[in-house]
Coordinates of C-alpha atoms in Angstrom, one line a residue:
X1 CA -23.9 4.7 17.4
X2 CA -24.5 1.3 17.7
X3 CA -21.6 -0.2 15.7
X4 CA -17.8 -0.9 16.6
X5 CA -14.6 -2.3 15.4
X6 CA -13.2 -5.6 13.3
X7 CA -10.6 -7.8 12.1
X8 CA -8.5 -7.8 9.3
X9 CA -7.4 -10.7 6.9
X10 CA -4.0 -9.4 5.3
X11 CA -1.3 -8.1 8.2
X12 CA 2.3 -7.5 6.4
X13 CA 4.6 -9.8 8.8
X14 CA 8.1 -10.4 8.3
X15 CA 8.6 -13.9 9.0
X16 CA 12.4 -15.8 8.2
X17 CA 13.0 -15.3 4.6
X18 CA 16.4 -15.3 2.6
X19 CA 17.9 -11.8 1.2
X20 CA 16.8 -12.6 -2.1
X21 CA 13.0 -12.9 -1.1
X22 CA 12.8 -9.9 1.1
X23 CA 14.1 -7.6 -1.6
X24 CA 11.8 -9.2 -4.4
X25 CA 8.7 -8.5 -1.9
X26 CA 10.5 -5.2 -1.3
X27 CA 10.7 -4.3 -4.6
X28 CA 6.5 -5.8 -5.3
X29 CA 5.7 -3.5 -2.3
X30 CA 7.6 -0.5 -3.7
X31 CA 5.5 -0.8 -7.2
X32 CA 1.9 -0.6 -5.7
X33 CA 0.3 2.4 -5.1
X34 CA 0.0 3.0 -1.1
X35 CA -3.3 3.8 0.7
X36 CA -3.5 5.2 4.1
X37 CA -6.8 3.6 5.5
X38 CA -8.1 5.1 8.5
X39 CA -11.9 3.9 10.0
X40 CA -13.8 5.7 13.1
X41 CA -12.8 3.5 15.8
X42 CA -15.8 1.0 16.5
X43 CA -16.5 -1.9 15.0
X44 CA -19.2 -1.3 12.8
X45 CA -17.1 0.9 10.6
X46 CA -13.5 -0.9 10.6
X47 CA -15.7 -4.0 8.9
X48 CA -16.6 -1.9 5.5
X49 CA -14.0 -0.3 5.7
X50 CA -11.6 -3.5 5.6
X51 CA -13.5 -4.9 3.1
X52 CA -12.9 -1.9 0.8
X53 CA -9.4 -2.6 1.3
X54 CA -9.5 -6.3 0.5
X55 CA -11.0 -5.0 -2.3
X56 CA -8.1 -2.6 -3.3
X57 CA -5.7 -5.0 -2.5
X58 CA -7.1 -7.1 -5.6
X59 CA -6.4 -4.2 -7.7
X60 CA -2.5 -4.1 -6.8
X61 CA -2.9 -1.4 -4.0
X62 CA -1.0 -1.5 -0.7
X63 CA -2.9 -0.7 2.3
X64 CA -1.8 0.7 5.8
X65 CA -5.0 -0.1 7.9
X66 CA -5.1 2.2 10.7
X67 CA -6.5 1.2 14.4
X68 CA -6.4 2.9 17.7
X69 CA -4.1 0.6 20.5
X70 CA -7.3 -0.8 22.1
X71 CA -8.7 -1.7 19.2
X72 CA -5.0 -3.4 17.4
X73 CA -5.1 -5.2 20.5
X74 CA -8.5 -6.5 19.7
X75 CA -8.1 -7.4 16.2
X76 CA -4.6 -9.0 16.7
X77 CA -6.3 -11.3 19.0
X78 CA -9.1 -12.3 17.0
X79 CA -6.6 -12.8 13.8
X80 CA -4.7 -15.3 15.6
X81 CA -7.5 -17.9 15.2
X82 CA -7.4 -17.0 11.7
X83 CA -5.2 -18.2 8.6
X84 CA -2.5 -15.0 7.7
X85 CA -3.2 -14.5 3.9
X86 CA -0.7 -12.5 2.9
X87 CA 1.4 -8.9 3.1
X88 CA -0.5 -6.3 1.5
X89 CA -2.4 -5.2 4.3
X90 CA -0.1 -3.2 7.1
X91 CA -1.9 -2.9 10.4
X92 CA -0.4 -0.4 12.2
X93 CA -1.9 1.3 15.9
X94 CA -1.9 5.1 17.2
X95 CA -3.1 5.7 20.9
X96 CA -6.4 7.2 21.1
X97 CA -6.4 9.5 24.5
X98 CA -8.3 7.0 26.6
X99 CA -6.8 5.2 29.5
X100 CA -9.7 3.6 31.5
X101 CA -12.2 0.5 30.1
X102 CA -14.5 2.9 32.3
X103 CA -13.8 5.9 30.1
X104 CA -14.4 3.9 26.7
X105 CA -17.9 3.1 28.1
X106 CA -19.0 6.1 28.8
X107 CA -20.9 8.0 25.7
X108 CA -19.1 10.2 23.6
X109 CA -16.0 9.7 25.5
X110 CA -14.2 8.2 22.0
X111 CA -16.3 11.2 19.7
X112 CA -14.4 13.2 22.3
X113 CA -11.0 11.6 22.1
X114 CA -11.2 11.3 18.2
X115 CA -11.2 15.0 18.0
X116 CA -8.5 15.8 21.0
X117 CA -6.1 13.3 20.5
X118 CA -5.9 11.3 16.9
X119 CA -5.0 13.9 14.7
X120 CA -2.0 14.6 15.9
X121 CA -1.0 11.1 15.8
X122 CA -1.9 10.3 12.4
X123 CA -0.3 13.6 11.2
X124 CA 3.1 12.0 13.0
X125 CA 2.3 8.3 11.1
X126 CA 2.2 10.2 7.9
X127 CA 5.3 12.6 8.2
X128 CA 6.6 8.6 9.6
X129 CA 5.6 6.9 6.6
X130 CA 6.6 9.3 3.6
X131 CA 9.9 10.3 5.2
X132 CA 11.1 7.1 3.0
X133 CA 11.2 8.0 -0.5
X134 CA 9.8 5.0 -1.7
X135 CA 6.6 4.0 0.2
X136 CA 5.2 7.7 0.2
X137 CA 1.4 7.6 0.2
X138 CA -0.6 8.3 -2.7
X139 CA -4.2 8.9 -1.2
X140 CA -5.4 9.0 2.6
X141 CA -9.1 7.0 2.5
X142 CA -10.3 7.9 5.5
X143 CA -14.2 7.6 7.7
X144 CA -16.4 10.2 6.5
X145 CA -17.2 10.4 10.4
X146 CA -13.1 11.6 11.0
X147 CA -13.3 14.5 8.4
X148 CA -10.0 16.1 10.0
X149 CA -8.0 13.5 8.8
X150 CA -8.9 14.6 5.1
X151 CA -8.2 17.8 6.2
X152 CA -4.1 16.6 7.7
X153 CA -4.1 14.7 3.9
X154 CA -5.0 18.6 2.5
X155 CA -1.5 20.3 4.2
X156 CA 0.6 17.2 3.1
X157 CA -0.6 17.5 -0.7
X158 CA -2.2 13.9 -0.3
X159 CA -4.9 13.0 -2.7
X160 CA -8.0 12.3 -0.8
X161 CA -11.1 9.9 -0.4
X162 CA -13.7 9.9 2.4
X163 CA -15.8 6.9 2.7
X164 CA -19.5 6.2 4.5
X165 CA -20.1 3.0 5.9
X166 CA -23.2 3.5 7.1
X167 CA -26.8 4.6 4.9
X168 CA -26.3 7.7 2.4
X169 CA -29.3 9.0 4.1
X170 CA -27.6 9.1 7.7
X171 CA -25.0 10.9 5.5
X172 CA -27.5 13.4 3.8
X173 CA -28.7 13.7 7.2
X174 CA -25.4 15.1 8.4
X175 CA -24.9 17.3 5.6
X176 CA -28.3 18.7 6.1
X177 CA -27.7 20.4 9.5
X178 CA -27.0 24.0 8.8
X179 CA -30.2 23.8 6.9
X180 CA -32.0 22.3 9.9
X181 CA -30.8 25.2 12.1
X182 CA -32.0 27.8 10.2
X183 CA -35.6 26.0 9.7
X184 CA -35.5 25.9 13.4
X185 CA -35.8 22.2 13.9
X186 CA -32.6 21.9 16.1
X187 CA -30.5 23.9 18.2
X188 CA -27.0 25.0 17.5
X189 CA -26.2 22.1 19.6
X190 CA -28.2 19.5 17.9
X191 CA -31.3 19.3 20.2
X192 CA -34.7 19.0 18.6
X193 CA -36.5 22.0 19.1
X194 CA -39.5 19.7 19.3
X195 CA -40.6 16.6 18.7
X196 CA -41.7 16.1 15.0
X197 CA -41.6 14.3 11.4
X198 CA -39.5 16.2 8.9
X199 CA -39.0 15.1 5.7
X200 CA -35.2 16.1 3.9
X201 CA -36.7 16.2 0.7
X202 CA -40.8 15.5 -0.7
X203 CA -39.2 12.1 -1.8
X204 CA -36.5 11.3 1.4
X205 CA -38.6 9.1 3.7
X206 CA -39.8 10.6 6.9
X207 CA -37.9 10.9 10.3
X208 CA -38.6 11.7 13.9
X209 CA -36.5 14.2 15.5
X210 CA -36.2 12.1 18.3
X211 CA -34.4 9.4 16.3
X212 CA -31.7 11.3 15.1
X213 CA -28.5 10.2 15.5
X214 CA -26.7 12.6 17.3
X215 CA -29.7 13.3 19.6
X216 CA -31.2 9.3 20.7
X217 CA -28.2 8.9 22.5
X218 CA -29.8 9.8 26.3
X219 CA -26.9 11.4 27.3
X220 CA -26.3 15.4 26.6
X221 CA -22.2 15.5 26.6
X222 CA -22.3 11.9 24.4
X223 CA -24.9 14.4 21.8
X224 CA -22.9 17.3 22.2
X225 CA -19.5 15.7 21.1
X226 CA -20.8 13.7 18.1
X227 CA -22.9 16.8 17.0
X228 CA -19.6 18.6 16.8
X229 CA -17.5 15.9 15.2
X230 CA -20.9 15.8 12.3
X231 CA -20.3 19.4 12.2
X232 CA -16.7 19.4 11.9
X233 CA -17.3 16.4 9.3
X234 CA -19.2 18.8 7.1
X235 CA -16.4 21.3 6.9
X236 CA -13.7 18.5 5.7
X237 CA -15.9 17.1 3.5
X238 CA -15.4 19.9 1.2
X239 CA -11.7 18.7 0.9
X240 CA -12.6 15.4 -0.5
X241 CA -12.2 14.0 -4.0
X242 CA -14.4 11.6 -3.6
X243 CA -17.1 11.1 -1.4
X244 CA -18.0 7.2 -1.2
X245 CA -21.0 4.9 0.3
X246 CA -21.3 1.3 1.1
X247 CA -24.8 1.7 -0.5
X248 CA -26.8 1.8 -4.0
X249 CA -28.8 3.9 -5.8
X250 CA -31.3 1.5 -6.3
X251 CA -31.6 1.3 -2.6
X252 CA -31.7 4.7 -1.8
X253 CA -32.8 7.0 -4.8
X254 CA -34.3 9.6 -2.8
X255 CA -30.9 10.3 -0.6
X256 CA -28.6 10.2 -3.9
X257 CA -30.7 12.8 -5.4
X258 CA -30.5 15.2 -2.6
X259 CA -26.8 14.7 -2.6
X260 CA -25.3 13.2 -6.3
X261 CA -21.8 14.2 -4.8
X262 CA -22.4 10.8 -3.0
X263 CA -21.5 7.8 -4.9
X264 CA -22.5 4.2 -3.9
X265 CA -19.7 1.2 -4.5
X266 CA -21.7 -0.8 -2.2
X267 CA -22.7 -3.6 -0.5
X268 CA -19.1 -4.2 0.5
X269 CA -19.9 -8.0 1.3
X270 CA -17.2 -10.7 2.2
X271 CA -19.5 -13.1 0.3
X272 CA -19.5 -10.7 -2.9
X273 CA -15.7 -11.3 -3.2
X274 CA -15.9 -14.9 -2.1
X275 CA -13.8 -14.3 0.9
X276 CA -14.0 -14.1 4.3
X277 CA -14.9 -11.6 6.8
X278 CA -12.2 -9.7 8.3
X279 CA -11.4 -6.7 11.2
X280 CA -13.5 -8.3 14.1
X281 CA -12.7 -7.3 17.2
X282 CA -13.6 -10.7 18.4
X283 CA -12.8 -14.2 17.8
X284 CA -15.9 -15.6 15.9
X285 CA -17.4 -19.0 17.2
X286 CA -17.7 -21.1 13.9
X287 CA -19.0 -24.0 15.9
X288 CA -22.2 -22.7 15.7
X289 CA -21.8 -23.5 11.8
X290 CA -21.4 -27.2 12.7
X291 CA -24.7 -26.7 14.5
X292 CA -26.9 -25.3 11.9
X293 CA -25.7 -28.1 9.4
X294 CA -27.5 -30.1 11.7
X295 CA -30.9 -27.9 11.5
X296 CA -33.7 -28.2 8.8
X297 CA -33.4 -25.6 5.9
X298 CA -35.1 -22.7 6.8
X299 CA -35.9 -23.7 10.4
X300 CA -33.5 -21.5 12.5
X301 CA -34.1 -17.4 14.3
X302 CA -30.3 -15.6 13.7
X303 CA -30.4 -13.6 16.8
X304 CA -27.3 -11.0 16.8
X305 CA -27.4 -7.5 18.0
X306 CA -24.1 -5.7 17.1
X307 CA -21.4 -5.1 19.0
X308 CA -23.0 -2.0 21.7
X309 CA -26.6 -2.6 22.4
X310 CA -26.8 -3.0 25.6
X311 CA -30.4 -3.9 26.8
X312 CA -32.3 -3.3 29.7
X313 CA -32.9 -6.3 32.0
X314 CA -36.8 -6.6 31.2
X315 CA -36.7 -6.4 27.5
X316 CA -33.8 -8.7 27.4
X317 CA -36.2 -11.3 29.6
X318 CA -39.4 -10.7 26.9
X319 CA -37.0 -11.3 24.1
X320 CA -35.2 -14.3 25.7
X321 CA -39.4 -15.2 26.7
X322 CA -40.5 -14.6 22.9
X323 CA -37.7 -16.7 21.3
X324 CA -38.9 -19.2 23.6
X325 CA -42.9 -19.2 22.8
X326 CA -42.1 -19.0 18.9
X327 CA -41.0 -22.8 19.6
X328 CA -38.3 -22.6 16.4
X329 CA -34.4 -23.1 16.7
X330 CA -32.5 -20.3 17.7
X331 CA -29.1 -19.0 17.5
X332 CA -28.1 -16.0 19.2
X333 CA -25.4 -13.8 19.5
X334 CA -25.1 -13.1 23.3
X335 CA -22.3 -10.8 22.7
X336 CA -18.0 -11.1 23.8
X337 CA -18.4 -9.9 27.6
X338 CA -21.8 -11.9 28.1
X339 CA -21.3 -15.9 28.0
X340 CA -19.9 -16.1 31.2
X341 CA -23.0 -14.8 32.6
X342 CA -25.7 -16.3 30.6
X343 CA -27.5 -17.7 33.5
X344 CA -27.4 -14.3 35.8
X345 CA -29.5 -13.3 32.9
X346 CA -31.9 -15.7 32.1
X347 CA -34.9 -16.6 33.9
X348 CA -34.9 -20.0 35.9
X349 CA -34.9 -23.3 33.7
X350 CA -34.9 -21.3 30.6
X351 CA -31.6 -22.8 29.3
X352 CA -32.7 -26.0 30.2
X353 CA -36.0 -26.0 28.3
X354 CA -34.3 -24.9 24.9
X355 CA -31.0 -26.6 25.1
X356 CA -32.5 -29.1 22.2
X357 CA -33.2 -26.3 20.3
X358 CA -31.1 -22.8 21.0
X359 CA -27.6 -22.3 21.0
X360 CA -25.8 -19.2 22.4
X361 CA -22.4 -17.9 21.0
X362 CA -20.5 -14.7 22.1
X363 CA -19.5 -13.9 18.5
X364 CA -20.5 -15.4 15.4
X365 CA -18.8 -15.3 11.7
X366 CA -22.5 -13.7 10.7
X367 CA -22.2 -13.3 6.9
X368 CA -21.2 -17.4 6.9
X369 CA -24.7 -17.3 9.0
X370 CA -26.8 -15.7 6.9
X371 CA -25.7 -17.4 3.7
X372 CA -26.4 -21.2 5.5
X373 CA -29.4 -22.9 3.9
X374 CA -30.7 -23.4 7.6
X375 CA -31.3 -19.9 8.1
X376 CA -35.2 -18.9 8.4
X377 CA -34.7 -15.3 9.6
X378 CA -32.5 -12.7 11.1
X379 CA -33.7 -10.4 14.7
X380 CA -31.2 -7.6 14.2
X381 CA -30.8 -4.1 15.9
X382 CA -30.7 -2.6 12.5
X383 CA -27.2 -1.1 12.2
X384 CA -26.3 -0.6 8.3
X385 CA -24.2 -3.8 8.1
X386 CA -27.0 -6.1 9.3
X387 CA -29.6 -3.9 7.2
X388 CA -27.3 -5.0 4.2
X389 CA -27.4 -8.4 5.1
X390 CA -30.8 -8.9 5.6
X391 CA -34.5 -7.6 5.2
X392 CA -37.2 -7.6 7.4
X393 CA -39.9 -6.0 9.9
X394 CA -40.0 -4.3 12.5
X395 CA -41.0 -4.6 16.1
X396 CA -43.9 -2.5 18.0
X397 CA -43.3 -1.2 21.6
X398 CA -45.6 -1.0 24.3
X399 CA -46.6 2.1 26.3
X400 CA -43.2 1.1 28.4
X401 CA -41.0 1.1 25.5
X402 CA -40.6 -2.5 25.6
X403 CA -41.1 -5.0 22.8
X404 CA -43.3 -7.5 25.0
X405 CA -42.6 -11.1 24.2
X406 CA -45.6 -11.8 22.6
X407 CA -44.7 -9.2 19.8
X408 CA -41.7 -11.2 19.2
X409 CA -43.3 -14.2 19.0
X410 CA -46.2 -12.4 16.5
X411 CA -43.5 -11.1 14.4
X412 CA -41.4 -13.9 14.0
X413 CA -44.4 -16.2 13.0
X414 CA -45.6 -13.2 10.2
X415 CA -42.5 -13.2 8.6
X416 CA -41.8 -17.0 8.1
X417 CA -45.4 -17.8 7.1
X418 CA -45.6 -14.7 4.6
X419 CA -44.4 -15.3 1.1
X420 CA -44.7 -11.3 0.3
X421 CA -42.1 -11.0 2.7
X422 CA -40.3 -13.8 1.0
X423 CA -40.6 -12.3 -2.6
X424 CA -39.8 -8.9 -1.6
X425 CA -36.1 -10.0 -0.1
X426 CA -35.3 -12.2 -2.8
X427 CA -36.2 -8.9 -5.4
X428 CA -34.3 -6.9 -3.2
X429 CA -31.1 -9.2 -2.9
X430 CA -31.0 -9.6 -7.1
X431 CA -31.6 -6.1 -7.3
X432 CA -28.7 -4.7 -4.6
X433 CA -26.3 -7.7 -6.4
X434 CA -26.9 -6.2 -9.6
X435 CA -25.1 -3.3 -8.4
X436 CA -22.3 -4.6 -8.0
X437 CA -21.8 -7.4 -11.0
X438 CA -20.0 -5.7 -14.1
X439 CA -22.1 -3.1 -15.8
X440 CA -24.4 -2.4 -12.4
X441 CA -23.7 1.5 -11.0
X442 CA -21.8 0.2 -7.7
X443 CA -19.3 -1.5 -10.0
X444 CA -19.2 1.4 -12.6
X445 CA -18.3 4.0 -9.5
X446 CA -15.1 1.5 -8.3
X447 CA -14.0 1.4 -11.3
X448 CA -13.6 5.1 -11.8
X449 CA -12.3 5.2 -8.0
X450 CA -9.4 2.6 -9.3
X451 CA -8.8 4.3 -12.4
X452 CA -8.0 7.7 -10.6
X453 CA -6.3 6.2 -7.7
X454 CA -3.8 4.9 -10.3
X455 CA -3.5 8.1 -11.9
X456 CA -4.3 11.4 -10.5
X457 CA -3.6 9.9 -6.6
X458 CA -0.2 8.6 -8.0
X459 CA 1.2 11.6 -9.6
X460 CA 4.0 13.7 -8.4
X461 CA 2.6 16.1 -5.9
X462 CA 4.7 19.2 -4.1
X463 CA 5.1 19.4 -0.3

């Protein structure tokens, strides 16, 4: 999985206040329906799943947002760069199992921890939380990808709503494994019997066996434990009242079919809601906004590769090579734990020849980035959020597996010269928007999420 986890925008703080004011906000808070948040821990999926609840929170909801310590300890720091805007949102932390940065690095050491230790601390946060009469929690909106704490929501007699941050076809994917089993496609641990293109459905577009998710990892414990979490996932899903996306139909037609139980509310998009972006784990440079003012429209490469790729030394030189040859501005996201280091990385002179013209950042406020007019195009590893953000092409590899720098430079000089390229993002932007404006499926599907979490989720339930 290459994703991780964010920031948040609303944290409920008690600063000095008279009686009178804390029990008005008291009473305010006691009036709201309460929704138990609770994201896979990486960063990629606390993002969405923040926005959702910004979104809520506009509809007179009261969230509890639900981080591991590692990651609290990350958002907190981030936030305090940021404006507080308000009390609604209640970040709140439960340990996660894992003591060592080493452990955390290792693959599927958090699947692992997520199914060994979190449940039992979020069951002890919930019997916390409703053992006050008043703030009792009316529906548990959890990570499709932490099915068990729908299932802990199940025994307390909380409604319940899973969420998917990521494509409905990784999803349909997922749900799709008993079937691959029995066709003999994968093992009962996940492993590709063979190499091959399948196709879910006749209209699902195809996919290597080697590319799925569980299995493209390189490492056999990291595959093993997020098989088993997918599988477990499956289970709790049945428990679920509703089964969410940040997606569209219109997007993915072929994925919804297969599974209508799904239903899109997306693109969750700080810039939909005319906010900004909240839940990073790190503090975003917004200097590099300053710098693009001072670009040409259209003139500058967004370079930004989510918060785990980590790439091997000679395609990092070829990229840093091809960004070079394309002889454009640049602005690229070198990542949290990499500025310090830029020139162990680099080849000789390379910062020196594109200092006019490239600027390096270790985290940028990317949905800022992509809306500025200077903006020509966006290199991305493809995770769902980018994906949402942008369209594009992709990148050939050589008989090494490496994307040689001429390739970048080739690509990069196809897409800004092509105006089918150009046409086909600006059809696809109107058309995913339309989603989400009054009327457009996405905003249909919300509303009917809003309208049951202020009924059904808020009646009187027995424990």
């Amino acid at each position: 999985m290459m994703t991780m986890f964010l920031v948040l925008a609303h944290i409920e703080k008690n600063f000095p206040s008279s009686r009178a004011k804390i029990a008005k906000e008291k009473k305010h808070r006691m009036g709201n329906p309460h929704v138990l948040v609770i994201p896979y821990p990486a960063q990629g999926h606390v993002i969405p799943l923040m926005e959702l609840s910004q979104c809520l929170v506009k509809h007179g909801f009261r969230i509890t947002f639900v981080n591991t310590e590692y990651n609290h300890k990350l958002v907190k720091n981030a936030l305090s760069v940021k404006e507080d805007k308000g009390d609604l949102i209640h970040l709140v932390s439960i340990p996660d199992g894992l003591e060592s940065l080493e452990d955390r690095n290792k693959p599927g050491k958090i699947s692992e921890a997520i199914l060994r230790v979190m449940p039992g601390n979020v069951e002890k946060l919930i019997e916390e939380i409703n053992s006050s009469e008043n703030d009792r929690i009316s529906c548990v909106l959890a990570d499709q990808s932490i099915g068990w704490a729908l299932e802990i929501a199940e025994k307390k007699g909380i409604k319940r709503a899973a969420f998917c941050p990521a494509a409905a076809a990784l999803l349909v994917l997922s749900l799709s494994v008993p079937k691959l089993i029995d066709d003999g496609i994968i093992d009962d641990d996940g492993t590709p019997t063979k190499r091959q293109i399948i196709k879910l459905s006749t209209t699902m577009p195809a996919m290597n066996t080697e590319n799925f998710v569980w299995a493209c990892l390189g490492n056999k414990l990291a595959q093993m434990n997020i098989f088993e979490l997918m599988v477990n996932n499956n289970r709790s899903l049945k428990l679920t009242d509703w089964l969410l996306c940040n997606s569209t139909y219109d997007l993915e037609p072929a994925a919804f079919a297969l599974a209508p139980e799904i239903l899109p509310i997306g693109p969750l998009l700080a810039s939909t809601r005319l906010g900004d972006s909240a839940a990073s784990f790190w503090p975003e440079d917004s200097t590099c906004l300053k710098w693009l003012d001072e670009r040409p429209p259209k003139s500058v490469i967004y370079v930004a590769f989510g918060s785990f790729t980590v790439f091997d030394p000679t395609q990092f030189q070829e990229l840093a090579t091809g960004l070079e040859l394309s002889n454009k501005p640049f602005l690229w996201v070198v990542g949290h734990d990499f500025t310090d280091k830029m020139n162990n990385f680099f080849s000789k002179g390379f910062l020196d020849r594109v200092a006019d013209r490239g600027k390096m950042v270790s985290w940028a406020p990317q949905q800022k980035v992509l809306q500025h007019p200077s903006i020509a195009c966006f290199m991305s590893h493809c995770g769902w959020n980018s994906t949402m953000e942008g369209v594009g092409i992709g990148f050939t590899r050589n008989e090494r597996g490496i994307i040689p720098q001429e390739e970048v430079k080739r690509k990069v000089e196809q897409l800004l010269i092509s105006e089918e390229y150009k046409e086909r993002a600006s059809n696809l932007k109107e058309m995913v928007l339309n989603n989400i404006k009054e009327g457009g499926s996405s905003y249909k599907n919300f509303k009917n999420f809003i309208d049951w979490l202020k009924t059904e989720a808020c009646s009187p339930c027995v424990f």
